[in-house]
Tab-separated table of C-alpha atoms in Angstrom:
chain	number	residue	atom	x	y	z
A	872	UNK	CA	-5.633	-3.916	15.052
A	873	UNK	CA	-6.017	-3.981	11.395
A	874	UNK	CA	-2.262	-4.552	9.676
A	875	UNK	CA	-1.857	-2.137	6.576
A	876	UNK	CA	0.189	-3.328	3.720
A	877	UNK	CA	1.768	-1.153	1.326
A	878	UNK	CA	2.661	-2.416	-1.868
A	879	UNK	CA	4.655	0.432	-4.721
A	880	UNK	CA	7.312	-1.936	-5.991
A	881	UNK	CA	7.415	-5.868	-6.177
A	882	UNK	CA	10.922	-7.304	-6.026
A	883	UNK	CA	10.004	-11.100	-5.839
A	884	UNK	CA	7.937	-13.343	-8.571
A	885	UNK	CA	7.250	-13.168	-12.210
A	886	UNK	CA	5.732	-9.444	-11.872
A	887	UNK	CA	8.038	-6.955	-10.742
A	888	UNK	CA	7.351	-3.288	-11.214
A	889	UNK	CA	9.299	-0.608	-9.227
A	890	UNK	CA	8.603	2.246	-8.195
A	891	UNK	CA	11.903	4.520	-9.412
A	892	UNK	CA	13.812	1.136	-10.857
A	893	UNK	CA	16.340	1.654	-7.982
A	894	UNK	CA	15.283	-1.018	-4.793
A	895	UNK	CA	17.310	0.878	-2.291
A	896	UNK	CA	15.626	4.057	-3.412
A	897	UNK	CA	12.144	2.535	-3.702
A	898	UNK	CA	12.503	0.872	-0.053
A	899	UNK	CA	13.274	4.629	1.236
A	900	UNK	CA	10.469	6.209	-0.467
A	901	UNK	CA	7.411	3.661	0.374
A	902	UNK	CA	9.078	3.287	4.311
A	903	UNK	CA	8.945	6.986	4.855
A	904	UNK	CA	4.903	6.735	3.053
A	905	UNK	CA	4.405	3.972	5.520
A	906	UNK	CA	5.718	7.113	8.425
A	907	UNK	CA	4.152	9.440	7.027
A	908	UNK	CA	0.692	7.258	7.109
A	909	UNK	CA	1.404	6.289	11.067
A	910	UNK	CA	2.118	9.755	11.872
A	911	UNK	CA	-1.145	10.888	10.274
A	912	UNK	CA	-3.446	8.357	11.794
A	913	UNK	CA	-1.647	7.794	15.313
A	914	UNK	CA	-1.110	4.685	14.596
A	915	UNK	CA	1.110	1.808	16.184
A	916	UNK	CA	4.208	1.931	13.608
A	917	UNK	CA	3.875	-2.209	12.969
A	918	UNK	CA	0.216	-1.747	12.261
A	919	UNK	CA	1.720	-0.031	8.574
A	920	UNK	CA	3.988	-1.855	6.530
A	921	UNK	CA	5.667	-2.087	3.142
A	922	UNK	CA	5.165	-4.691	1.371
A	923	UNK	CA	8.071	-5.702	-1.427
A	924	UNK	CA	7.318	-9.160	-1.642
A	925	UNK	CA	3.710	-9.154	-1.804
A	926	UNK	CA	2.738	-12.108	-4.406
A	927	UNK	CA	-0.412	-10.857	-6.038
A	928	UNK	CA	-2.750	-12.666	-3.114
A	929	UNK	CA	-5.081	-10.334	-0.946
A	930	UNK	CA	-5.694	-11.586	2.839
A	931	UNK	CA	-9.313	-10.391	3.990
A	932	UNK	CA	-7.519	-9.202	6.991
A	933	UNK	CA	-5.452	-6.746	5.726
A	934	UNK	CA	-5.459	-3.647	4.054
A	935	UNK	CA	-3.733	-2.690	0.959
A	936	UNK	CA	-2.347	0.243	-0.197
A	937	UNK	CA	-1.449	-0.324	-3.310
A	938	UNK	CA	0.345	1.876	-6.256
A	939	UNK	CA	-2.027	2.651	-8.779
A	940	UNK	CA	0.025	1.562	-11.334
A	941	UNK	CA	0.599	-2.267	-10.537
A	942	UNK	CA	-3.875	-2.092	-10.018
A	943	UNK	CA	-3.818	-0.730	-13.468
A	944	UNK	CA	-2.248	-3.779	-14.632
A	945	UNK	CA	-4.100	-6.107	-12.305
A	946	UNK	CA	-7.341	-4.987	-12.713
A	947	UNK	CA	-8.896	-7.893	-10.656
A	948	UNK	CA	-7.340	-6.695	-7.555
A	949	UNK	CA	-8.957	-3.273	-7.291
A	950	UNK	CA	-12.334	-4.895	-7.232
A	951	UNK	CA	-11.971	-6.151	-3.103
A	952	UNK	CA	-13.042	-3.605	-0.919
A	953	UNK	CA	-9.955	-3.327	1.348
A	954	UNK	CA	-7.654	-2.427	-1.884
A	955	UNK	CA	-6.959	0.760	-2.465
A	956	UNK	CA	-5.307	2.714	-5.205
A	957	UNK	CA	-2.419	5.655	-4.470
A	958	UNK	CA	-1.245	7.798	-7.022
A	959	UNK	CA	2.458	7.169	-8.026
A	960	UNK	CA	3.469	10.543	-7.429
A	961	UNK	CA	2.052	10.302	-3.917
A	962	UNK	CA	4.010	7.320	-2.727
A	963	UNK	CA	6.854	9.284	-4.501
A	964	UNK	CA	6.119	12.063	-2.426
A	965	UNK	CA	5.333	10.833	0.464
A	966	UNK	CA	1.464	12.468	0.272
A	967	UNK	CA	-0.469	10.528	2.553
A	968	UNK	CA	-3.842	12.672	2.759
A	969	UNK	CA	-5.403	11.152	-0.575
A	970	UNK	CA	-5.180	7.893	0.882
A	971	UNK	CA	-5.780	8.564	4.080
A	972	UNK	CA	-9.804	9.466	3.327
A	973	UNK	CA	-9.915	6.265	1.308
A	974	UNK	CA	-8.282	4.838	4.589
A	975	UNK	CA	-10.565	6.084	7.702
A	976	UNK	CA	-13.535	4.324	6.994
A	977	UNK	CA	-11.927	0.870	6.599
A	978	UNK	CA	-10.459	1.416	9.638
A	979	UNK	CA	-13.619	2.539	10.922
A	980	UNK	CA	-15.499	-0.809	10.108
A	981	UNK	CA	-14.464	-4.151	10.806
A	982	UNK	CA	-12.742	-6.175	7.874
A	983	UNK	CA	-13.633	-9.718	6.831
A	984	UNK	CA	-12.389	-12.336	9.237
């Protein structure tokens, strides 16, 4: 099974953008995205998870959801095919169904190996 990996804040490196500025807060928020996103596509709940870590590197074998925000500053990211882009306010919101038709037909087809 495909692991998903989402990535709103980055609490580790020289780039760190949050998501509210408050980690507790931010871990809260993209965890109950990452539920909201297994609940949605009957998933296995370790096939989604956040990502606050993440150091800028994208593993073929993966897929990222990633806040369109931190893309916006690392434009060279959005150009793999198994990145994609959530609105802010979504991952603040916990509004899965944007991503989740960007979502289906990775899942759909099998990533790089």
């Amino acid at each position: 099974m495909t692991e998903i990996k989402v990535i709103g804040d980055i609490l580790s490196g020289k780039y760190q953008p949050a998501l509210t500025g408050n980690p507790i807060v931010d871990a809260a928020l993209i965890n109950h995205f990452c539920q909201n996103l297994v609940v949605a596509l009957k998933l296995p709940t370790v096939t989604v998870q956040a990502e606050h870590h993440w150091d800028l590197t994208v593993d073929s074998k993966s897929i990222y959801v990633v806040d369109a925000q931190i893309l916006r500053l690392r434009h060279s990211l959005s150009s793999n095919s198994n990145v994609i882009a959530v609105n802010h306010t979504d991952i603040l919101r916990g509004n899965v169904q944007p991503t989740i038709r960007q979502l289906v037909p990775l899942l759909t087809q099998p990533l790089a190996k």
